[in-house]
XYZ file of C-alpha atoms in Angstrom:
726
model
C 60.069 1.294 -17.206
C 56.818 2.240 -19.026
C 56.792 5.055 -21.259
C 54.925 8.218 -19.998
C 52.620 8.216 -23.090
C 51.369 4.733 -22.406
C 50.396 5.871 -18.782
C 48.334 8.823 -19.816
C 45.497 6.796 -21.535
C 45.220 4.497 -18.584
C 44.785 7.352 -16.332
C 42.253 8.901 -18.385
C 40.215 5.816 -18.563
C 40.262 5.443 -14.794
C 39.119 9.053 -14.194
C 36.483 8.511 -16.967
C 35.021 5.546 -15.225
C 34.939 7.409 -11.947
C 33.093 10.262 -13.406
C 30.669 7.994 -15.129
C 30.001 6.077 -11.864
C 29.300 9.384 -9.966
C 26.813 10.703 -12.912
C 25.162 7.166 -12.494
C 24.856 7.342 -8.780
C 23.397 10.782 -9.029
C 20.953 9.684 -11.905
C 19.519 7.148 -9.958
C 18.178 9.200 -7.373
C 16.216 11.624 -9.687
C 15.949 10.312 -13.231
C 16.771 7.333 -15.251
C 19.811 8.189 -17.336
C 18.545 6.134 -20.281
C 15.071 7.865 -20.257
C 15.755 10.636 -22.708
C 17.138 8.205 -25.339
C 13.784 6.397 -25.347
C 12.176 9.380 -26.968
C 10.516 9.049 -30.385
C 13.118 11.442 -32.107
C 16.735 11.941 -31.729
C 18.203 15.001 -30.220
C 21.737 14.411 -31.091
C 24.635 13.922 -28.588
C 23.664 13.927 -25.096
C 25.151 16.610 -22.700
C 25.218 16.619 -18.895
C 22.451 18.922 -17.655
C 22.255 20.300 -14.022
C 19.642 18.425 -12.170
C 16.754 20.114 -10.795
C 16.805 20.785 -7.080
C 14.217 18.464 -5.347
C 11.164 20.166 -3.618
C 11.481 20.241 0.348
C 8.830 17.599 0.553
C 10.127 15.452 -2.182
C 13.800 14.173 -1.507
C 15.628 12.305 -3.826
C 15.130 8.389 -3.870
C 17.600 6.570 -1.595
C 19.283 3.424 -2.498
C 16.920 0.761 -1.605
C 16.560 -3.121 -1.775
C 15.403 -4.833 -4.800
C 11.952 -6.296 -4.955
C 13.427 -9.844 -3.950
C 15.171 -8.405 -0.829
C 11.904 -7.911 1.198
C 11.930 -6.471 4.873
C 9.638 -8.044 7.528
C 6.031 -6.926 7.157
C 4.810 -4.388 9.856
C 2.366 -5.713 12.076
C -0.463 -3.471 11.127
C -1.261 -1.886 7.751
C -1.286 1.912 7.194
C -4.974 3.066 7.208
C -6.262 4.895 4.106
C -6.538 8.751 4.332
C -10.006 10.321 4.250
C -10.680 12.327 1.094
C -11.077 15.858 1.797
C -14.080 17.628 0.468
C -13.328 20.413 -2.238
C -13.518 23.992 -0.900
C -16.223 26.240 -2.139
C -14.657 28.879 -4.527
C -15.540 32.577 -3.926
C -18.429 33.835 -6.010
C -17.069 35.154 -9.202
C -17.919 38.776 -10.513
C -16.998 38.079 -14.047
C -17.390 35.301 -16.537
C -13.892 33.910 -16.465
C -12.489 34.901 -13.220
C -8.746 33.906 -12.286
C -8.452 30.402 -11.268
C -7.887 29.974 -7.528
C -4.674 28.253 -6.325
C -4.578 24.590 -6.859
C -5.649 22.383 -3.881
C -2.955 20.368 -2.171
C -2.010 16.997 -3.696
C -1.940 15.905 -7.346
C -4.307 15.179 -9.904
C -4.922 11.551 -11.367
C -2.549 10.454 -14.010
C -5.340 9.364 -16.263
C -5.989 5.484 -15.882
C -9.728 5.987 -15.767
C -9.726 8.661 -18.593
C -7.528 6.759 -20.665
C -4.735 9.157 -20.847
C -2.533 6.382 -19.741
C -2.187 3.926 -22.552
C -2.428 0.083 -22.213
C 1.315 0.253 -23.330
C 2.135 2.032 -20.059
C 0.697 -0.705 -17.673
C 2.517 -3.958 -16.760
C 2.062 -6.803 -14.609
C 4.050 -9.574 -13.048
C 1.366 -12.183 -14.245
C -2.098 -12.266 -15.456
C -4.940 -14.790 -15.231
C -5.844 -14.282 -18.806
C -5.850 -11.564 -21.498
C -9.196 -10.099 -20.292
C -7.870 -9.718 -16.915
C -4.607 -8.058 -18.201
C -2.790 -5.151 -16.669
C -4.501 -2.993 -19.351
C -7.936 -3.797 -17.313
C -6.589 -2.370 -14.026
C -8.158 1.136 -14.435
C -10.337 2.763 -11.785
C -14.242 2.194 -12.497
C -13.547 0.083 -15.542
C -16.692 -2.163 -16.117
C -16.740 -5.777 -17.161
C -18.736 -6.969 -20.146
C -21.921 -8.753 -20.177
C -20.066 -11.952 -20.613
C -17.124 -11.686 -18.053
C -15.028 -14.497 -19.464
C -14.212 -12.387 -22.597
C -11.801 -9.938 -23.541
C -13.456 -7.335 -21.616
C -13.286 -8.172 -18.016
C -13.350 -5.920 -14.759
C -9.904 -5.677 -13.422
C -6.410 -6.804 -13.369
C -5.965 -10.282 -11.850
C -2.681 -11.775 -11.155
C -1.981 -15.515 -12.473
C -0.935 -16.547 -8.982
C -1.936 -15.647 -5.334
C 1.430 -15.036 -3.987
C 3.374 -12.048 -2.549
C 5.505 -11.618 -5.532
C 2.709 -10.140 -7.772
C 2.545 -6.597 -8.885
C 1.003 -4.094 -11.353
C 3.124 -1.303 -12.520
C 2.491 2.178 -14.235
C 4.996 3.825 -16.480
C 4.566 7.721 -16.328
C 6.933 8.126 -19.387
C 8.486 11.212 -17.366
C 9.563 12.240 -13.918
C 6.491 12.386 -11.766
C 5.826 13.339 -8.131
C 3.559 10.428 -6.956
C 1.379 11.398 -3.964
C -1.147 8.838 -3.775
C -2.839 5.645 -5.119
C -6.811 4.874 -5.252
C -7.819 1.173 -5.520
C -10.856 -0.888 -6.094
C -11.721 -4.422 -6.416
C -13.018 -6.507 -9.549
C -16.078 -5.430 -11.184
C -18.077 -8.562 -11.426
C -21.656 -9.827 -10.997
C -20.530 -13.296 -9.765
C -16.957 -13.135 -8.093
C -15.575 -11.228 -5.018
C -12.033 -10.177 -5.621
C -10.053 -7.474 -4.021
C -6.714 -6.602 -2.253
C -6.835 -5.617 1.412
C -3.291 -4.370 1.555
C -0.461 -3.564 -0.573
C 3.078 -1.984 -0.709
C 4.020 0.819 -3.035
C 7.298 1.025 -4.932
C 8.842 3.507 -7.275
C 11.665 3.230 -9.900
C 13.589 5.366 -12.308
C 14.576 2.563 -14.560
C 11.895 -0.226 -13.751
C 14.809 -2.383 -12.514
C 15.850 -0.986 -9.122
C 12.782 -0.435 -7.060
C 12.540 1.573 -3.666
C 9.856 0.765 -1.370
C 7.815 3.503 0.330
C 8.832 3.793 3.900
C 7.914 5.536 7.127
C 10.005 5.681 10.383
C 9.051 2.110 11.175
C 10.004 0.608 7.853
C 8.114 -0.405 4.783
C 4.594 1.195 4.612
C 1.700 -1.420 4.290
C -1.322 0.575 2.926
C -4.894 -0.570 3.713
C -6.630 -1.756 0.717
C -10.424 -2.498 0.155
C -12.871 -4.032 2.276
C -15.325 -4.636 -0.829
C -14.980 -4.598 -4.505
C -16.677 -1.174 -5.592
C -15.865 1.610 -3.248
C -12.564 3.238 -4.162
C -10.206 3.740 -1.295
C -7.448 6.402 -1.269
C -3.869 6.134 0.276
C -1.745 9.156 0.313
C 2.133 8.560 0.359
C 3.668 9.655 3.534
C 6.068 11.651 1.361
C 5.656 12.334 -2.244
C 8.076 10.224 -4.198
C 9.781 11.566 -7.464
C 10.449 8.873 -10.055
C 9.134 7.596 -13.462
C 7.757 4.249 -12.445
C 5.307 3.211 -9.753
C 4.346 -0.280 -8.749
C 1.536 -1.718 -6.459
C 2.616 -5.152 -4.597
C -0.241 -6.822 -3.120
C 0.457 -8.135 0.329
C -2.988 -9.554 1.267
C -6.544 -10.227 -0.255
C -9.916 -11.161 0.263
C -9.394 -14.906 1.573
C -12.287 -16.121 -0.632
C -11.105 -14.508 -3.883
C -7.950 -13.547 -5.723
C -5.519 -10.694 -6.347
C -7.558 -8.382 -8.463
C -7.536 -4.795 -8.520
C -8.520 -1.477 -10.196
C -6.565 1.612 -9.574
C -5.827 5.294 -10.342
C -2.425 6.959 -9.286
C -2.155 10.441 -8.244
C 0.795 12.369 -9.534
C 2.217 15.661 -10.758
C 4.565 15.463 -13.905
C 7.550 17.433 -13.322
C 8.172 20.180 -16.089
C 10.535 19.184 -18.660
C 10.471 21.232 -21.887
C 12.646 18.554 -23.701
C 9.951 15.853 -23.259
C 8.693 15.312 -26.759
C 6.053 12.596 -25.635
C 4.526 15.088 -23.299
C 4.394 18.150 -25.703
C 2.993 15.861 -28.497
C 0.018 14.711 -26.356
C -0.506 17.903 -24.635
C -4.138 19.630 -25.042
C -4.699 23.230 -24.456
C -7.634 25.647 -24.852
C -7.585 29.201 -25.796
C -11.314 29.668 -24.527
C -11.349 31.966 -21.205
C -13.876 30.017 -19.344
C -14.336 28.999 -15.910
C -12.855 25.343 -15.816
C -13.872 24.169 -12.502
C -16.467 21.841 -10.780
C -19.552 23.886 -9.685
C -21.769 22.795 -6.821
C -25.399 24.012 -6.783
C -24.686 27.432 -5.319
C -21.848 28.031 -7.675
C -23.893 26.811 -10.541
C -26.626 29.245 -9.877
C -24.223 32.069 -9.325
C -22.522 31.409 -12.666
C -25.779 31.364 -14.486
C -26.383 34.926 -13.068
C -23.058 36.023 -14.049
C -23.899 34.944 -17.613
C -27.149 36.664 -17.613
C -25.742 39.922 -16.408
C -23.125 39.748 -19.184
C -25.774 38.978 -21.862
C -28.994 40.350 -20.332
C -30.648 40.721 -24.127
C -30.308 37.197 -25.075
C -30.516 35.218 -21.776
C -33.114 34.148 -19.200
C -33.039 32.188 -16.211
C -36.035 30.055 -15.156
C -36.811 26.715 -13.546
C -38.733 23.786 -14.670
C -39.599 22.439 -11.273
C -38.022 21.407 -8.057
C -36.053 18.145 -7.174
C -37.188 15.825 -4.176
C -35.067 17.772 -1.942
C -36.681 21.202 -3.064
C -33.592 22.312 -5.300
C -34.969 24.295 -8.208
C -34.302 22.710 -11.630
C -32.477 25.678 -13.243
C -32.821 26.200 -16.999
C -31.196 29.165 -19.075
C -32.851 30.186 -22.345
C -30.559 31.838 -25.099
C -32.480 33.568 -27.844
C -32.701 37.144 -29.398
C -36.218 37.427 -27.716
C -35.872 35.308 -24.451
C -39.086 34.398 -22.825
C -41.224 34.095 -26.044
C -41.817 31.773 -28.733
C -41.208 33.299 -32.239
C -43.321 32.033 -34.996
C -41.142 29.883 -37.396
C -38.179 29.489 -34.921
C -37.456 26.117 -33.868
C -36.911 25.113 -30.012
C -33.776 23.240 -29.023
C -32.602 21.977 -25.597
C -29.624 20.362 -23.984
C -30.087 18.394 -20.719
C -27.438 16.955 -18.346
C -27.193 15.414 -14.994
C -30.245 13.055 -15.186
C -27.682 10.895 -13.412
C -26.122 12.878 -10.795
C -22.745 11.515 -10.815
C -22.133 11.972 -14.506
C -20.915 15.433 -13.939
C -18.808 16.082 -17.199
C -22.050 16.845 -19.194
C -23.104 19.329 -16.526
C -19.852 21.139 -16.809
C -19.895 21.194 -20.510
C -23.159 22.834 -20.697
C -21.997 25.559 -18.057
C -18.962 26.178 -20.344
C -21.413 26.144 -23.346
C -23.275 28.916 -21.907
C -20.280 30.909 -21.208
C -18.948 30.227 -24.770
C -22.343 31.288 -26.402
C -22.491 34.432 -24.384
C -18.771 35.417 -25.045
C -18.974 34.676 -28.729
C -22.287 36.490 -29.179
C -20.719 39.635 -27.748
C -17.694 39.121 -29.851
C -20.074 39.012 -32.769
C -18.965 35.721 -34.006
C -21.317 35.354 -37.134
C -21.893 31.613 -36.556
C -23.013 32.162 -32.930
C -25.005 35.319 -33.702
C -26.887 33.474 -36.466
C -27.548 30.486 -34.031
C -28.897 32.857 -31.244
C -31.065 34.969 -33.539
C -32.532 31.837 -35.393
C -33.049 29.403 -32.444
C -34.523 29.266 -29.193
C -32.238 27.215 -26.974
C -32.658 25.919 -23.601
C -30.048 24.506 -21.407
C -30.739 22.364 -18.190
C -27.265 21.664 -16.758
C -28.533 19.619 -13.678
C -31.622 17.640 -13.797
C -30.716 15.725 -10.725
C -29.069 18.134 -8.382
C -29.850 16.004 -5.180
C -27.719 13.290 -6.761
C -24.936 15.547 -7.750
C -24.493 17.090 -4.459
C -23.912 13.550 -3.002
C -21.551 12.804 -5.820
C -19.630 16.244 -5.224
C -19.165 15.640 -1.692
C -17.488 12.259 -2.611
C -15.175 13.983 -4.984
C -14.178 13.087 -8.654
C -12.246 9.991 -7.871
C -13.849 8.424 -4.698
C -17.664 8.298 -5.586
C -17.113 4.906 -7.481
C -19.262 4.005 -10.400
C -22.820 4.866 -8.852
C -22.693 7.156 -5.980
C -25.384 10.010 -6.778
C -26.672 8.214 -9.824
C -30.193 8.077 -8.470
C -32.656 10.599 -7.126
C -32.849 11.339 -3.558
C -35.855 8.829 -3.485
C -33.692 6.101 -5.458
C -35.143 6.539 -8.978
C -33.164 6.426 -12.184
C -34.589 9.450 -14.173
C -33.235 7.979 -17.495
C -35.724 5.201 -17.547
C -38.516 6.634 -15.444
C -40.546 7.929 -18.159
C -43.925 6.068 -19.345
C -43.261 3.060 -21.559
C -45.335 4.066 -24.725
C -43.401 1.692 -27.018
C -45.405 -1.070 -25.870
C -48.671 0.643 -26.309
C -47.779 1.601 -29.794
C -46.550 -1.898 -30.737
C -49.349 -3.808 -29.214
C -51.635 -1.352 -31.268
C -49.836 -2.011 -34.496
C -49.942 -5.794 -33.818
C -53.708 -5.583 -33.520
C -53.809 -3.368 -36.689
C -55.481 -0.505 -34.942
C -53.016 2.209 -35.847
C -53.858 4.971 -36.438
C -57.624 4.576 -35.592
C -57.110 3.908 -31.735
C -53.352 4.583 -31.190
C -51.650 7.294 -33.307
C -48.102 6.801 -34.581
C -47.099 9.973 -32.724
C -48.468 11.985 -29.700
C -49.216 8.581 -27.926
C -51.125 9.324 -24.833
C -49.635 8.819 -21.431
C -51.418 5.889 -19.419
C -53.722 7.060 -16.646
C -51.824 4.912 -13.993
C -48.637 6.909 -14.842
C -50.322 10.083 -13.888
C -51.788 8.895 -10.527
C -50.047 10.381 -7.441
C -49.173 6.805 -6.302
C -47.223 5.760 -9.349
C -43.365 5.359 -8.750
C -42.675 8.591 -10.737
C -39.763 11.090 -9.721
C -40.696 14.683 -9.197
C -37.956 15.548 -11.605
C -39.573 13.289 -14.212
C -42.804 14.905 -13.919
C -41.226 18.352 -14.280
C -39.546 17.175 -17.547
C -42.778 16.012 -19.018
C -44.513 19.104 -18.277
C -41.727 21.212 -19.781
C -41.808 19.280 -22.806
C -45.524 19.245 -23.215
C -45.323 23.163 -22.971
C -42.666 23.923 -25.356
C -42.684 22.600 -28.895
C -39.036 21.089 -29.029
C -37.712 19.933 -32.245
C -34.529 18.507 -31.215
C -32.793 17.874 -27.965
C -29.703 15.995 -26.512
C -29.346 14.606 -23.017
C -25.756 14.424 -22.039
C -24.581 11.294 -20.138
C -21.235 9.786 -19.089
C -19.224 6.637 -18.607
C -18.938 6.035 -22.358
C -18.188 7.740 -25.681
C -20.917 7.314 -28.160
C -24.097 8.928 -29.360
C -27.109 6.599 -28.704
C -30.413 7.063 -30.875
C -33.854 5.378 -30.343
C -35.411 3.138 -29.926
C -33.979 2.205 -26.640
C -36.344 -0.619 -25.986
C -36.303 -3.910 -27.899
C -39.465 -5.048 -29.521
C -39.040 -8.598 -28.904
C -39.859 -9.010 -25.165
C -37.396 -12.005 -24.857
C -34.346 -10.339 -26.044
C -32.090 -8.020 -24.203
C -30.378 -6.669 -27.083
C -31.980 -6.136 -30.880
C -31.700 -3.502 -33.263
C -34.946 -1.437 -33.003
C -35.029 1.374 -35.546
C -37.795 4.162 -35.545
C -39.533 5.026 -38.719
C -37.144 8.095 -38.882
C -33.872 5.776 -38.379
C -32.073 7.255 -41.239
C -32.602 10.838 -39.699
C -31.366 9.710 -36.211
C -28.218 8.089 -37.744
C -27.446 11.347 -39.350
C -28.139 13.323 -36.180
C -25.844 10.843 -34.232
C -23.090 11.070 -36.669
C -23.128 14.871 -36.890
C -22.017 14.867 -33.142
C -19.671 11.728 -33.181
C -17.738 12.841 -36.439
C -16.947 16.294 -35.001
C -15.836 14.852 -31.584
C -12.254 14.669 -31.277
C -12.222 11.029 -30.193
C -15.382 9.353 -31.068
C -14.750 8.154 -34.401
C -11.060 7.608 -33.900
C -10.370 4.042 -34.843
C -7.072 4.038 -32.944
C -8.681 4.940 -29.436
C -9.129 2.463 -26.864
C -12.605 1.262 -25.824
C -13.934 2.814 -22.443
C -14.995 -0.461 -20.994
C -16.385 -3.415 -22.863
C -17.968 -1.995 -26.094
C -16.457 -0.935 -29.350
C -18.650 1.259 -31.305
C -16.409 1.925 -34.168
C -18.341 -0.260 -36.541
C -21.091 2.421 -36.535
C -18.685 5.501 -36.406
C -19.359 6.143 -32.699
C -23.027 5.811 -32.874
C -25.457 3.151 -31.797
C -28.930 2.156 -31.718
C -29.940 1.988 -28.051
C -31.936 -1.107 -27.941
C -28.972 -3.008 -29.913
C -26.819 -1.765 -26.856
C -29.007 -2.592 -24.011
C -32.831 -2.457 -23.727
C -34.362 0.223 -21.606
C -37.831 0.776 -21.101
C -39.319 4.179 -20.443
C -36.363 6.046 -21.808
C -36.415 9.853 -22.310
C -35.563 9.283 -25.981
C -38.300 7.010 -26.575
C -40.816 9.136 -24.779
C -39.819 12.274 -26.535
C -40.216 10.744 -29.919
C -43.543 9.067 -29.147
C -45.220 11.713 -27.177
C -43.990 14.848 -28.640
C -42.371 16.434 -31.652
C -38.787 16.296 -30.327
C -36.175 14.072 -31.729
C -34.047 13.160 -28.797
C -30.518 11.562 -28.387
C -28.313 10.351 -25.595
C -24.918 11.989 -25.981
C -22.165 9.837 -23.816
C -19.346 12.582 -23.598
C -16.591 10.667 -21.814
C -15.148 7.400 -20.390
C -14.793 9.046 -16.970
C -18.120 10.136 -15.393
C -16.610 12.627 -12.801
C -13.209 13.657 -14.196
C -10.863 15.616 -12.352
C -10.988 19.398 -12.668
C -7.676 19.479 -14.436
C -9.316 17.597 -17.290
C -12.052 19.908 -17.943
C -10.244 22.139 -20.531
C -9.293 19.091 -22.582
C -12.886 17.580 -22.405
C -14.314 21.087 -23.641
C -11.931 20.986 -26.552
C -12.923 17.418 -27.410
C -16.753 18.227 -27.318
C -17.094 22.032 -28.255
C -17.312 21.786 -32.033
C -19.867 18.804 -31.528
C -22.112 20.626 -29.243
C -22.448 23.452 -31.658
C -22.726 21.194 -34.757
C -25.440 19.242 -33.213
C -27.301 22.268 -32.263
C -27.279 23.407 -35.793
C -28.945 20.340 -36.988
C -32.395 21.715 -35.730
C -32.376 23.796 -39.156
C -32.443 20.518 -41.287
C -35.533 19.359 -43.015
C -38.635 21.261 -43.684
C -40.471 24.003 -41.665
C -43.578 26.060 -42.382
C -47.001 27.392 -41.469
C -50.239 25.737 -41.599
C -52.976 28.510 -41.882
C -56.684 28.715 -42.953
C -57.908 30.929 -45.709
C -57.910 34.060 -43.526
C -54.141 33.552 -42.623
C -54.658 32.373 -39.015
C -52.517 29.566 -37.834
C -54.181 26.181 -37.341
C -52.873 24.577 -34.138
C -52.553 20.718 -33.748
C -52.476 20.232 -37.548
C -50.876 16.833 -38.744
C -47.899 16.872 -40.973
C -47.240 13.545 -42.572
C -44.448 12.470 -45.056
C -44.961 9.726 -47.427
C -43.232 6.667 -46.607
C -42.433 7.541 -43.050
C -45.005 6.139 -40.518
C -44.325 9.080 -37.895
C -46.271 12.479 -37.931
C -45.724 15.777 -36.094
C -47.991 18.329 -35.165
C -48.070 22.176 -35.672
C -47.618 24.284 -32.597
C -50.143 26.778 -30.975
C -49.573 29.486 -33.904
C -49.626 26.958 -36.618
C -45.882 26.538 -37.302
C -44.143 23.371 -37.621
C -40.765 21.730 -38.170
C -39.972 18.282 -39.573
C -36.377 16.902 -39.312
C -35.595 15.190 -42.753
C -32.362 14.235 -44.617
C -31.670 15.810 -47.992
C -34.110 14.603 -50.815
C -37.610 15.107 -52.216
C -40.773 14.305 -50.050
C -44.435 14.324 -50.610
C -45.849 16.124 -47.515
C -49.494 16.188 -46.465
C -50.969 18.561 -44.009
C -54.482 17.860 -42.325
C -56.496 19.296 -39.436
C -59.981 18.434 -38.197
C -62.599 20.502 -40.034
C -60.423 21.317 -42.810
C -59.675 19.900 -46.271
C -56.311 18.032 -46.674
C -53.443 19.499 -48.662
C -50.427 17.750 -50.197
C -47.321 19.101 -52.001
C -43.788 18.087 -52.719
C -40.907 19.578 -50.611
C -37.308 19.523 -51.553
C -34.642 19.400 -48.847
C -31.189 20.358 -49.877
C -27.806 19.807 -48.390
C -27.082 23.430 -47.366
C -27.980 24.263 -43.929
C -31.393 25.875 -43.269
C -34.795 24.148 -43.347
C -36.844 24.215 -46.646
C -39.883 26.290 -46.350
C -43.119 24.495 -46.917
C -46.399 26.201 -45.967
C -49.973 24.976 -46.240
C -53.228 26.738 -46.735
C -56.324 24.672 -45.551
C -59.825 25.299 -46.470
C -62.704 24.338 -44.214
C -64.841 21.280 -45.149
C -68.619 21.826 -46.135
C -69.862 20.224 -42.906
C -67.359 22.618 -40.773
C -68.916 25.611 -42.686
C -72.431 24.378 -41.848
C -71.489 23.995 -38.279
C -69.850 27.327 -38.219
C -72.943 29.040 -39.647
C -75.455 27.308 -37.322
C -73.449 27.973 -34.409
C -73.244 31.713 -35.366
C -76.961 31.987 -35.401
C -77.506 30.142 -32.186
C -78.578 26.759 -33.769
C -76.993 23.364 -33.398
C -75.742 21.756 -36.565
C -77.798 18.898 -37.812
C -76.536 15.378 -37.016
C -77.406 13.773 -40.399
C -76.920 10.218 -39.490
C -78.935 10.478 -36.382
C -81.642 12.188 -38.322
C -81.796 9.455 -40.836
C -82.269 6.879 -37.973
C -85.032 9.002 -36.640
C -86.868 9.220 -40.002
C -86.523 5.442 -40.432
C -88.171 4.689 -37.030
C -90.959 7.123 -37.771
C -91.718 5.363 -41.001
C -91.763 2.018 -39.368
C -94.224 3.049 -36.767
C -96.390 4.720 -39.452
C -96.480 1.404 -41.473
C -96.977 -0.764 -38.196
């Protein structure tokens, strides 16, 4: 007969085993019991917590077969659901109105925005490293050489039904949908035509998404670039989600790019989420604005800050939409002598929406901070005339807006309504200048600045967008000193030249005479951005810009003839740069607060750079400003000119410079100007006296007589003498 004391431990162990089995069964339905021990810090002994009650439309995961135990395939794949157009929000009566309730469904997890890291992506097999799971991101672009580390999709190593790509959300998530694309490639055609979706809490036991008839086979892509959305019949709560291709293009391979839609469940104990969470304290309108809503927001800002804002337009689009601009200045509507002019432009490519929304947020921010008497913003507004054009291609934007933030692909809405890329639709002045330099006819026939626009470009038959003509007229009217055009799809600041000088090359470092200044301007933005100079961040697509600290010479990246940057530098006084503000051209609305935090300081710092270098007035002896006077800096083969009132601005890095001012009919004046490291341009004025010939002409014109042309008179006298001697 056994002792009572010996039976008690055995009974206790049996009860404990039953209890643990029950807990394990319950955990398998809602969360992985080992999940919380995988955190980066220790919370001490684990205690059993009450599981959150599942939402009515998200039941617990049932026990399902493993991946190997596949059920028969249904006869037809489930067709993809159509993307619903975003509803228009009501007009706002104040600057930062309460946000409307979120639309049904969940936002993207962040494969395209890189919020999902490479370590969270896994695959059954890969064809090679450049086609690994980390390349299976929506809209990712292949490099110039596709057979390298940067190819355009995840591609399985074998073409069979056992291949999969998986995302680890690192927390319980309510998955609601999947978006897929084929492989980005110039030469190959690879895409998945149908697939299954599976979910798991532990990445070992997988449950296939089902409907009443069995496993759901989702319809995939019919070509490689257009994204296709499939919503799950019922949202599934899990940590992992897996895509299992069931069929693919018969002349291709298993390759796909994807985005997952899902809502992370709230979990205050999730250290990983708290560590990576980004919030903003700015009370701004974080949403996507269509044309009507953008115009309404501008009016709201103007009503809040009527003394420092003015709304105007620089022209119209091909479809007749006005190209709106907002001016911010303490004297809106007028050019103040000695005050530099600055501009931001966005939306030249209509589908690059992030820049548009950042500028609308910047408008709100400048108004709010000015009213709050933020000394930094007040100084900027009082000492700078700021112009902001949020949407240069509204026709293209409306097309991209209808498609939605995730379903427009890489290029829907990029071009104008008549199919023109505004970004490289400006006159090619580089070739005119470089050919003149090769003939050694600079500056006699072609100056090193203010290069004239060719006659053919100005003709009505030229392939020039009306938006391009509007920008040219705007820039010729206003003496801009510095400008930035915001673009998307990358995270870098590009400075001119954008066109290679060697005609047989596609990439070549092509510096301007002001290369050192442009490098500084580019770095001022990149270095204050939260991510651009982060050496740990993943590249967006195929280019790693870290060797130049988040900046690049445009031509060394890819050559573009007729870019806005090159045109501005060669035809006007304006130093223009292209600022690529994010990997995702059209991020989901939920990403806008974080993107604002990424770019806010950079937008302001770059604007402040308009006050670097030298500035001044060029006047005659009577104190009257001399327009169109040429300002030359010794050692820099690029000049600028004075505005109509005789004022000028010349961007320069700190140092000592020999500066010369000259104008037709006036004597030349030269002086040494020192540029310091403190913010604020050095004042460097010039007073020019008229030449003797100019004085003679002025006196003779005053008394109604024409000035004597001495060379012509000498020729006449010589002819008279010859006739007399003959």
